[in-house]
Structures are given as C-alpha cells and as structure tokens.
Amino acid sequence: MTCAAPTRVIVVDPSAPDPHAIAAAAQVIRAGGLVAFPTETVYGLGANALDAAAVARIFSAKGRPANDPIIAHIANLEQLDTLADNAPAIAHVLARHFWPGPLTLVLLRRPVVPANLSAGRDTVAVRMPAHPVALALIAAAGVPIAAPSANRFSRPSPTTANHVLDDLQGRVDLVLDGGPTLIGVESSVVDLTIDPPALLRPGGVPFEALQSLLPGLVFTPRYLDIDGRGAASPGMLLRHYAPDAPLTMVAGERAAALARLRAEAIAMAGAGHRVGVLAFAEDIEDLADVPAYMAVLGPSADPEQVAARLFAALRELERARVDVILVRDPGRQGLRLAIWDRLVRAAEGRVLNVDRGP
Ligand code: TXA
Ligand code: MG
C-alpha cells in the first residue's frame, strides 16, 4: 500500500530531538503508519513491530520479499524479554556490552511477535540502536519498532534523509531528518539460536569484538544466487546491495591491484563505458589520468570514514550515470569486514584477484 499523502519531513536535532516532533512521529507509529528515522548505522523504515498490518506495509513500501525477516528495535532491556523466548545468558552479556549499539541478536520468538515480521520463522531479530532520535521514538511509541533499512529492495542503504526520499517518497508517511548517520553500514547480525552461534551479517560491531565475548562465533560467508536457495539469512542474497551499474572488486597487494584497476578502467573506457571508481584517498593521485568518475571513500587506513561514506558514494556513482564500477579490496580486519561484505555483494561475486595470477 502506498501513502495517499506526500511524505512529510521533520528536521530534528540528532542529539536532542524536539519532543513535539518525536510525539508526532510516535503517533504515526501507533496509528499503524510508517516513519523513517535515523539510527547510528543507517536510516530505518519503522512501523509498530507488534502490528502485523503495519509490518505488512513495510514489505510493500520497500518491495521486499516476504521471506526476508525484519529487525525489531527496542529502547530498554525489558522489551527484549517481551519479544524473545528464554533468551540465553550470552544474549544478556552481549546486550550489556554492545547495546545500545550496532548489534542485532537472533533469538527464539514469543507468540506476540507477528509471523510476517519473522517471515514465518520461529526466531526474532532484536536490536537496541544507539541514536537519540531512534531511542526517543521507540520510547514515545511505547512499542518495539520494526525497521529494515529505509531503501527500496536491493538498493544501497540510506545514510541521509535525502537517500530515503530518493527511494521512498510517497511510500512513507513521515521522515525524521536527523542528518547523516554516523557508522554508515548496518548492524552485525548474530544468530544465538544455532550451535555454534553464527555471524549472519558483519556490521558495525567488529567480528573480533564479538568473538572476544563469544569465542565459538563463526562467520562463513555464503553468498548465494538471487533466488537465495539454502540461505541462512535471506539477507545473504548476493544481489542485496547491487547498484545499478555492475561492480568489480580488484583484490591483492596494493600496487598490483591498483595497476590492474587502472588497466581495467582504461580498457572499459576505451570500449565506450562510463567508468566509475570507488577510490581510496591514497589511490586518487595514481588514478588522476584515468578516464573515470571518482567517488572518494576516504583513506583505506580509516575504515570508519570509508564505512560512513560507502553507500553515499555508491549513490553518487549512480547519479553520475556510470555504467561500470571498480573498487579495490578494502581488506577484512575490524570494520573492514562489513565494508568488504557489502562490496562483494554489490559485485555479485565479480572479484579479480591479482595475487592468484591470471
Ligand atoms: O543497522 C541495521 O541493522 C539497520 C537499522 C535500520 O537498524 N537495519 C537493517 O535491516 O539493516 P535490514 O532489514 O535491511 O537487514 C536486516 C538483516 C537482514 O539480513 C535479515 O535477513 C536479517 O537481518 N534478519 C532479520 N530477522 C532475522 C531472523 N529472525 N533470522 C535471521 N536473520 C534475520
Ligand atoms: Mg537492508
């Protein structure tokens, strides 16, 4: 269902949102409507998580397949036990360490959780976001808020209110504009209902930090075809973050990878393509003479900056109408694993590894 009225936008102070704005947004949530709001990771498309009809509106506004479950966002720990059945002790340990923050826990669900939120599974994903606007909205609504990233299905996640409007204008009742989000990649999703526990999606909390409290945690990237057969989490669909233009990642030692990226860019431009490069700051000078549009990610030594710019840079390349995109492998340590994951998915598996030879 689309909204009859155009989308309303209210600008809020991200650190101290106006209570009247929050009350108006909470009223929309309680009435079964959709509110897009900032979290510390990306903007979410929120609805009352306990209202199946409101949750259904999220799926149709996004064009999201019904088999992809949605995270319930909470503002206090009491809400965790209203959603999750018998959360194990480790869930509370992780919550104490990382909440509010970019960590989502998959737990057994209670019957109060609508089946469509969980896409028919017997689990529920829960997270307490670390953003004053998100926390104030959930508290004022008085219910957990279901929220996927506020983008159309398979588009890059939104890190500004304008990204939300680009995708969802007229499909969401209200957008709370709290400025750009801080982290820029989504939460880490950890499934505690399986043995060993698994990181389903790397995100804002690094794998290493999670492992220090949960030594048995495993991460097995299993990137699947678009039909998602056998997906542990439907969000592992390979095309999940696909930009309009095909993306290719060049992996390997920096000098060799950069030389290969240059050669690919020159060849593609020669073949008549509009080439875009997601470029690390330290590579810009070496690529200055390459006939390509550069979107700068920041220095590869600063993964926080790269993560914060990643999705905006992908959208910038789309606006520049490039028809192919090249990027150098960011590595996988710390927050880089989440960046790598989003790029490999955007690349749909197209990775050229210069260390492996031709
Ligand atoms: O940072 C974030 O997590 C953002 C902000 C808005 O909180 N939300 C977000 O939601 O990224 P979404 O829907 O774009 O991604 C949620 C991921 C998907 O990969 C989904 O398949 C997975 O979490 N997920 C949700 N519920 C699940 C469940 N019950 N079991 C397994 N995976 C689940
Ligand atoms: Mg998403």
GROMACS .gro file of C-alpha atoms and ligand atoms in nm:
model
  392
    1MET     CA    1   0.000   0.000   0.000
    2THR     CA    2   0.134   0.345  -0.083
    3CYS     CA    3   0.052   0.655   0.120
    4ALA     CA    4  -0.222   0.881  -0.009
    5ALA     CA    5  -0.048   1.198   0.111
    6PRO     CA    6   0.303   1.306   0.014
    7THR     CA    7   0.578   1.223   0.261
    8ARG     CA    8   0.615   1.472   0.547
    9VAL     CA    9   0.970   1.557   0.658
   10ILE     CA   10   1.058   1.693   1.002
   11VAL     CA   11   1.415   1.806   1.066
   12VAL     CA   12   1.532   1.709   1.416
   13ASP     CA   13   1.844   1.776   1.619
   14PRO     CA   14   2.017   1.434   1.618
   15SER     CA   15   2.149   1.469   1.972
   16ALA     CA   16   1.845   1.640   2.131
   17PRO     CA   17   1.533   1.587   1.917
   18ASP     CA   18   1.233   1.813   1.982
   19PRO     CA   19   0.981   1.616   2.194
   20HIS     CA   20   0.693   1.752   1.981
   21ALA     CA   21   0.847   1.607   1.667
   22ILE     CA   22   0.903   1.274   1.843
   23ALA     CA   23   0.545   1.273   1.975
   24ALA     CA   24   0.408   1.336   1.624
   25ALA     CA   25   0.618   1.051   1.484
   26ALA     CA   26   0.518   0.818   1.769
   27GLN     CA   27   0.154   0.895   1.692
   28VAL     CA   28   0.206   0.786   1.328
   29ILE     CA   29   0.364   0.459   1.452
   30ARG     CA   30   0.080   0.390   1.697
   31ALA     CA   31  -0.175   0.457   1.421
   32GLY     CA   32  -0.015   0.186   1.206
   33GLY     CA   33   0.181   0.422   0.976
   34LEU     CA   34   0.541   0.427   0.854
   35VAL     CA   35   0.814   0.658   0.989
   36ALA     CA   36   1.169   0.665   0.854
   37PHE     CA   37   1.420   0.761   1.123
   38PRO     CA   38   1.796   0.779   1.171
   39THR     CA   39   1.988   0.517   1.366
   40GLU     CA   40   2.363   0.518   1.425
   41THR     CA   41   2.406   0.274   1.132
   42VAL     CA   42   2.163   0.369   0.853
   43TYR     CA   43   1.808   0.511   0.832
   44GLY     CA   44   1.534   0.264   0.923
   45LEU     CA   45   1.180   0.233   0.783
   46GLY     CA   46   0.980   0.195   1.103
   47ALA     CA   47   0.638   0.056   1.197
   48ASN     CA   48   0.479  -0.092   1.510
   49ALA     CA   49   0.653  -0.431   1.537
   50LEU     CA   50   0.353  -0.586   1.714
   51ASP     CA   51   0.104  -0.485   1.442
   52ALA     CA   52   0.105  -0.735   1.153
   53ALA     CA   53  -0.078  -0.493   0.920
   54ALA     CA   54   0.177  -0.217   0.986
   55VAL     CA   55   0.463  -0.463   0.929
   56ALA     CA   56   0.300  -0.566   0.600
   57ARG     CA   57   0.311  -0.201   0.489
   58ILE     CA   58   0.691  -0.206   0.534
   59PHE     CA   59   0.724  -0.500   0.297
   60SER     CA   60   0.512  -0.334   0.029
   61ALA     CA   61   0.675   0.011   0.064
   62LYS     CA   62   1.021  -0.141   0.017
   63GLY     CA   63   0.924  -0.403  -0.238
   64ARG     CA   64   1.087  -0.651   0.000
   65PRO     CA   65   1.028  -1.024  -0.047
   66ALA     CA   66   0.809  -1.170   0.230
   67ASN     CA   67   1.076  -1.433   0.310
   68ASP     CA   68   1.321  -1.173   0.446
   69PRO     CA   69   1.256  -1.110   0.818
   70ILE     CA   70   1.277  -0.766   0.981
   71ILE     CA   71   1.462  -0.648   1.296
   72ALA     CA   72   1.260  -0.530   1.598
   73HIS     CA   73   1.418  -0.224   1.763
   74ILE     CA   74   1.383  -0.172   2.137
   75ALA     CA   75   1.462   0.112   2.378
   76ASN     CA   76   1.511  -0.084   2.702
   77LEU     CA   77   1.603  -0.434   2.813
   78GLU     CA   78   1.254  -0.517   2.946
   79GLN     CA   79   1.133  -0.510   2.586
   80LEU     CA   80   1.384  -0.783   2.495
   81ASP     CA   81   1.208  -1.040   2.709
   82THR     CA   82   0.866  -0.942   2.573
   83LEU     CA   83   0.984  -1.042   2.223
   84ALA     CA   84   1.237  -1.319   2.285
   85ASP     CA   85   1.152  -1.651   2.447
   86ASN     CA   86   1.406  -1.759   2.707
   87ALA     CA   87   1.699  -1.550   2.580
   88PRO     CA   88   2.020  -1.732   2.680
   89ALA     CA   89   2.263  -1.575   2.930
   90ILE     CA   90   2.505  -1.488   2.649
   91ALA     CA   91   2.236  -1.266   2.493
   92HIS     CA   92   2.233  -1.058   2.809
   93VAL     CA   93   2.613  -1.047   2.819
   94LEU     CA   94   2.628  -0.923   2.458
   95ALA     CA   95   2.344  -0.676   2.523
   96ARG     CA   96   2.526  -0.533   2.825
   97HIS     CA   97   2.843  -0.483   2.621
   98PHE     CA   98   2.712  -0.365   2.289
   99TRP     CA   99   2.367  -0.209   2.344
  100PRO     CA  100   2.266   0.046   2.264
  101GLY     CA  101   2.469  -0.016   1.951
  102PRO     CA  102   2.507  -0.178   1.607
  103LEU     CA  103   2.440  -0.539   1.714
  104THR     CA  104   2.133  -0.746   1.629
  105LEU     CA  105   2.060  -1.070   1.815
  106VAL     CA  106   1.854  -1.350   1.660
  107LEU     CA  107   1.661  -1.532   1.937
  108LEU     CA  108   1.360  -1.761   1.971
  109ARG     CA  109   1.044  -1.555   1.935
  110ARG     CA  110   0.742  -1.525   2.160
  111PRO     CA  111   0.392  -1.569   2.015
  112VAL     CA  112   0.327  -1.192   2.044
  113VAL     CA  113   0.569  -1.135   1.752
  114PRO     CA  114   0.370  -1.123   1.426
  115ALA     CA  115   0.460  -1.407   1.191
  116ASN     CA  116   0.527  -1.170   0.900
  117LEU     CA  117   0.793  -0.978   1.100
  118SER     CA  118   0.986  -1.303   1.133
  119ALA     CA  119   0.898  -1.417   0.780
  120GLY     CA  120   0.735  -1.725   0.929
  121ARG     CA  121   1.044  -1.836   1.125
  122ASP     CA  122   1.042  -1.928   1.493
  123THR     CA  123   1.305  -1.660   1.563
  124VAL     CA  124   1.307  -1.283   1.610
  125ALA     CA  125   1.593  -1.037   1.548
  126VAL     CA  126   1.626  -0.766   1.817
  127ARG     CA  127   1.847  -0.459   1.845
  128MET     CA  128   1.870  -0.151   2.068
  129PRO     CA  129   2.004   0.130   1.847
  130ALA     CA  130   2.246   0.393   1.979
  131HIS     CA  131   2.079   0.703   1.839
  132PRO     CA  132   1.889   0.960   2.049
  133VAL     CA  133   1.620   1.001   1.780
  134ALA     CA  134   1.563   0.625   1.746
  135LEU     CA  135   1.557   0.567   2.121
  136ALA     CA  136   1.322   0.860   2.184
  137LEU     CA  137   1.087   0.743   1.908
  138ILE     CA  138   1.068   0.385   2.037
  139ALA     CA  139   1.013   0.506   2.394
  140ALA     CA  140   0.741   0.752   2.290
  141ALA     CA  141   0.566   0.493   2.072
  142GLY     CA  142   0.562   0.253   2.367
  143VAL     CA  143   0.608  -0.046   2.135
  144PRO     CA  144   0.910  -0.210   1.969
  145ILE     CA  145   0.965  -0.069   1.620
  146ALA     CA  146   1.018  -0.297   1.322
  147ALA     CA  147   1.267  -0.138   1.085
  148PRO     CA  148   1.463  -0.260   0.787
  149SER     CA  149   1.698  -0.016   0.615
  150ALA     CA  150   1.483   0.256   0.452
  151ASN     CA  151   1.578   0.182   0.090
  152ARG     CA  152   1.390   0.011  -0.194
  153PHE     CA  153   1.478  -0.358  -0.210
  154SER     CA  154   1.834  -0.423  -0.340
  155ARG     CA  155   1.928  -0.051  -0.341
  156PRO     CA  156   2.218   0.077  -0.126
  157SER     CA  157   2.112   0.151   0.233
  158PRO     CA  158   2.027   0.517   0.309
  159THR     CA  159   2.264   0.720   0.524
  160THR     CA  160   2.078   1.053   0.479
  161ALA     CA  161   1.712   1.158   0.476
  162ASN     CA  162   1.753   1.251   0.108
  163HIS     CA  163   1.853   0.891   0.026
  164VAL     CA  164   1.530   0.780   0.195
  165LEU     CA  165   1.324   1.027  -0.010
  166ASP     CA  166   1.502   0.923  -0.333
  167ASP     CA  167   1.374   0.568  -0.278
  168LEU     CA  168   1.053   0.606  -0.077
  169GLN     CA  169   0.896   0.947  -0.146
  170GLY     CA  170   0.518   0.899  -0.122
  171ARG     CA  171   0.560   0.550   0.027
  172VAL     CA  172   0.635   0.654   0.385
  173ASP     CA  173   0.419   0.885   0.598
  174LEU     CA  174   0.695   1.074   0.777
  175VAL     CA  175   1.074   1.109   0.765
  176LEU     CA  176   1.263   1.232   1.070
  177ASP     CA  177   1.569   1.403   0.921
  178GLY     CA  178   1.848   1.383   1.179
  179GLY     CA  179   2.134   1.441   0.936
  180PRO     CA  180   2.383   1.183   0.807
  181THR     CA  181   2.424   0.861   1.006
  182LEU     CA  182   2.749   0.806   1.190
  183ILE     CA  183   2.854   0.447   1.115
  184GLY     CA  184   2.717   0.406   0.765
  185VAL     CA  185   2.700   0.024   0.748
  186GLU     CA  186   2.425  -0.180   0.913
  187SER     CA  187   2.436  -0.372   1.240
  188SER     CA  188   2.618  -0.701   1.290
  189VAL     CA  189   2.359  -0.983   1.298
  190VAL     CA  190   2.437  -1.273   1.535
  191ASP     CA  191   2.222  -1.586   1.546
  192LEU     CA  192   2.219  -1.726   1.901
  193THR     CA  193   1.960  -1.996   1.823
  194ILE     CA  194   2.208  -2.226   1.645
  195ASP     CA  195   2.517  -2.412   1.763
  196PRO     CA  196   2.778  -2.282   1.706
  197PRO     CA  197   2.639  -1.927   1.707
  198ALA     CA  198   2.691  -1.756   1.372
  199LEU     CA  199   2.757  -1.406   1.247
  200LEU     CA  200   2.496  -1.385   0.971
  201ARG     CA  201   2.594  -1.036   0.861
  202PRO     CA  202   2.915  -0.848   0.953
  203GLY     CA  203   2.837  -0.492   1.057
  204GLY     CA  204   2.911  -0.208   1.294
  205VAL     CA  205   3.040  -0.426   1.580
  206PRO     CA  206   3.359  -0.596   1.453
  207PHE     CA  207   3.371  -0.979   1.441
  208GLU     CA  208   3.684  -0.971   1.662
  209ALA     CA  209   3.499  -0.775   1.935
  210LEU     CA  210   3.211  -1.024   1.926
  211GLN     CA  211   3.449  -1.321   1.937
  212SER     CA  212   3.618  -1.188   2.250
  213LEU     CA  213   3.289  -1.249   2.436
  214LEU     CA  214   3.164  -1.535   2.221
  215PRO     CA  215   3.475  -1.739   2.126
  216GLY     CA  216   3.269  -2.003   1.941
  217LEU     CA  217   3.121  -1.749   1.698
  218VAL     CA  218   3.164  -1.848   1.334
  219PHE     CA  219   3.138  -1.645   1.014
  220THR     CA  220   3.104  -1.838   0.691
  221PRO     CA  221   3.035  -1.609   0.400
  222ARG     CA  222   2.790  -1.800   0.186
  223TYR     CA  223   2.689  -1.561  -0.084
  224LEU     CA  224   2.409  -1.702  -0.285
  225ASP     CA  225   2.233  -1.651  -0.609
  226ILE     CA  226   1.938  -1.414  -0.619
  227ASP     CA  227   1.693  -1.700  -0.559
  228GLY     CA  228   1.853  -1.746  -0.218
  229ARG     CA  229   1.826  -2.123  -0.205
  230GLY     CA  230   1.961  -2.250   0.127
  231ALA     CA  231   2.023  -1.902   0.264
  232ALA     CA  232   2.093  -1.896   0.639
  233SER     CA  233   1.960  -1.543   0.639
  234PRO     CA  234   1.768  -1.423   0.336
  235GLY     CA  235   1.971  -1.103   0.370
  236MET     CA  236   2.266  -1.301   0.238
  237LEU     CA  237   2.126  -1.280  -0.112
  238LEU     CA  238   2.419  -1.194  -0.330
  239ARG     CA  239   2.244  -0.910  -0.514
  240HIS     CA  240   2.139  -0.746  -0.191
  241TYR     CA  241   2.337  -0.425  -0.229
  242ALA     CA  242   2.359  -0.415  -0.604
  243PRO     CA  243   2.392  -0.066  -0.751
  244ASP     CA  244   2.251  -0.004  -1.100
  245ALA     CA  245   2.593  -0.044  -1.263
  246PRO     CA  246   2.786  -0.373  -1.232
  247LEU     CA  247   3.068  -0.351  -0.980
  248THR     CA  248   3.401  -0.537  -0.992
  249MET     CA  249   3.637  -0.569  -0.695
  250VAL     CA  250   4.013  -0.593  -0.754
  251ALA     CA  251   4.186  -0.787  -0.474
  252GLY     CA  252   4.552  -0.834  -0.391
  253GLU     CA  253   4.862  -0.642  -0.286
  254ARG     CA  254   4.810  -0.266  -0.332
  255ALA     CA  255   5.049  -0.180  -0.616
  256ALA     CA  256   4.948  -0.478  -0.829
  257ALA     CA  257   4.576  -0.431  -0.758
  258LEU     CA  258   4.596  -0.061  -0.840
  259ALA     CA  259   4.777  -0.135  -1.168
  260ARG     CA  260   4.509  -0.387  -1.260
  261LEU     CA  261   4.230  -0.146  -1.166
  262ARG     CA  262   4.394   0.123  -1.388
  263ALA     CA  263   4.421  -0.120  -1.678
  264GLU     CA  264   4.059  -0.234  -1.640
  265ALA     CA  265   3.935   0.126  -1.618
  266ILE     CA  266   4.128   0.231  -1.929
  267ALA     CA  267   4.011  -0.076  -2.123
  268MET     CA  268   3.646  -0.025  -2.021
  269ALA     CA  269   3.657   0.346  -2.104
  270GLY     CA  270   3.815   0.254  -2.439
  271ALA     CA  271   3.523   0.019  -2.504
  272GLY     CA  272   3.286   0.315  -2.461
  273HIS     CA  273   3.178   0.264  -2.098
  274ARG     CA  274   3.131   0.540  -1.844
  275VAL     CA  275   3.363   0.412  -1.572
  276GLY     CA  276   3.319   0.490  -1.202
  277VAL     CA  277   3.576   0.417  -0.933
  278LEU     CA  278   3.507   0.389  -0.561
  279ALA     CA  279   3.850   0.522  -0.473
  280PHE     CA  280   4.055   0.517  -0.156
  281ALA     CA  281   4.205   0.860  -0.086
  282GLU     CA  282   4.562   0.732  -0.125
  283ASP     CA  283   4.485   0.597  -0.474
  284ILE     CA  284   4.345   0.919  -0.622
  285GLU     CA  285   4.678   1.058  -0.740
  286ASP     CA  286   4.774   0.732  -0.914
  287LEU     CA  287   4.440   0.732  -1.096
  288ALA     CA  288   4.438   1.102  -1.188
  289ASP     CA  289   4.492   1.038  -1.561
  290VAL     CA  290   4.237   0.754  -1.583
  291PRO     CA  291   3.918   0.848  -1.774
  292ALA     CA  292   3.682   0.763  -1.488
  293TYR     CA  293   3.446   0.933  -1.241
  294MET     CA  294   3.594   0.905  -0.889
  295ALA     CA  295   3.384   0.880  -0.573
  296VAL     CA  296   3.623   0.910  -0.281
  297LEU     CA  297   3.577   0.674   0.014
  298GLY     CA  298   3.850   0.817   0.238
  299PRO     CA  299   4.185   0.660   0.331
  300SER     CA  300   4.185   0.278   0.349
  301ALA     CA  301   4.363   0.318   0.685
  302ASP     CA  302   4.046   0.484   0.819
  303PRO     CA  303   3.769   0.221   0.786
  304GLU     CA  304   3.530   0.430   0.998
  305GLN     CA  305   3.540   0.705   0.735
  306VAL     CA  306   3.516   0.453   0.449
  307ALA     CA  307   3.210   0.286   0.607
  308ALA     CA  308   3.042   0.621   0.668
  309ARG     CA  309   3.085   0.718   0.300
  310LEU     CA  310   3.030   0.383   0.132
  311PHE     CA  311   2.659   0.390   0.046
  312ALA     CA  312   2.654   0.762  -0.035
  313ALA     CA  313   2.948   0.703  -0.273
  314LEU     CA  314   2.758   0.422  -0.450
  315ARG     CA  315   2.458   0.652  -0.492
  316GLU     CA  316   2.689   0.931  -0.616
  317LEU     CA  317   2.820   0.698  -0.890
  318GLU     CA  318   2.464   0.613  -0.990
  319ARG     CA  319   2.380   0.983  -1.017
  320ALA     CA  320   2.691   1.030  -1.230
  321ARG     CA  321   2.536   0.767  -1.460
  322VAL     CA  322   2.842   0.544  -1.472
  323ASP     CA  323   2.772   0.204  -1.625
  324VAL     CA  324   3.057   0.010  -1.462
  325ILE     CA  325   3.216   0.049  -1.117
  326LEU     CA  326   3.562  -0.060  -0.998
  327VAL     CA  327   3.687  -0.077  -0.638
  328ARG     CA  328   3.999  -0.208  -0.467
  329ASP     CA  329   3.956  -0.473  -0.193
  330PRO     CA  330   3.930  -0.294   0.145
  331GLY     CA  331   4.064  -0.589   0.349
  332ARG     CA  332   3.868  -0.767   0.620
  333GLN     CA  333   4.006  -0.664   0.958
  334GLY     CA  334   3.772  -0.496   1.210
  335LEU     CA  335   3.505  -0.279   1.048
  336ARG     CA  336   3.661  -0.361   0.706
  337LEU     CA  337   3.483  -0.699   0.709
  338ALA     CA  338   3.146  -0.521   0.688
  339ILE     CA  339   3.274  -0.295   0.405
  340TRP     CA  340   3.418  -0.596   0.220
  341ASP     CA  341   3.089  -0.785   0.262
  342ARG     CA  342   2.880  -0.501   0.116
  343LEU     CA  343   3.122  -0.463  -0.178
  344VAL     CA  344   3.139  -0.836  -0.255
  345ARG     CA  345   2.760  -0.846  -0.259
  346ALA     CA  346   2.740  -0.536  -0.476
  347ALA     CA  347   2.993  -0.710  -0.704
  348GLU     CA  348   2.773  -1.021  -0.715
  349GLY     CA  349   3.092  -1.219  -0.683
  350ARG     CA  350   3.296  -1.040  -0.955
  351VAL     CA  351   3.636  -1.030  -0.780
  352LEU     CA  352   3.964  -1.014  -0.975
  353ASN     CA  353   4.247  -1.146  -0.755
  354VAL     CA  354   4.584  -1.023  -0.884
  355ASP     CA  355   4.775  -1.234  -0.629
  356ARG     CA  356   4.639  -1.554  -0.783
  357GLY     CA  357   4.784  -1.480  -1.124
  358PRO     CA  358   4.583  -1.475  -1.448
  359TXA     O1  359   2.168  -0.144   1.125
  359TXA     C1  360   2.067  -0.212   1.094
  359TXA     O2  361   2.055  -0.331   1.124
  359TXA     C2  362   1.954  -0.139   1.019
  359TXA     C3  363   1.897  -0.031   1.109
  359TXA     C4  364   1.776   0.035   1.050
  359TXA     O3  365   1.870  -0.085   1.235
  359TXA     N1  366   1.854  -0.233   0.978
  359TXA     C5  367   1.876  -0.321   0.877
  359TXA     O4  368   1.765  -0.400   0.849
  359TXA     O5  369   1.980  -0.330   0.818
  359TXA     P1  370   1.757  -0.490   0.716
  359TXA     O6  371   1.619  -0.543   0.715
  359TXA     O7  372   1.797  -0.408   0.599
  359TXA     O8  373   1.855  -0.607   0.745
  359TXA     C6  374   1.824  -0.699   0.848
  359TXA     C7  375   1.901  -0.826   0.829
  359TXA     C8  376   1.860  -0.899   0.706
  359TXA     O9  377   1.977  -0.959   0.651
  359TXA     C9  378   1.764  -1.006   0.759
  359TXA    O10  379   1.757  -1.120   0.675
  359TXA    C10  380   1.826  -1.038   0.893
  359TXA    O11  381   1.873  -0.913   0.941
  359TXA     N2  382   1.726  -1.091   0.986
  359TXA    C11  383   1.623  -1.026   1.041
  359TXA     N3  384   1.550  -1.109   1.118
  359TXA    C12  385   1.611  -1.230   1.114
  359TXA    C13  386   1.585  -1.357   1.172
  359TXA     N4  387   1.478  -1.378   1.251
  359TXA     N5  388   1.669  -1.459   1.143
  359TXA    C14  389   1.777  -1.439   1.062
  359TXA     N6  390   1.806  -1.321   1.003
  359TXA    C15  391   1.725  -1.217   1.029
  360MG      MG  392   1.872  -0.360   0.420
   0.00000   0.00000   0.00000
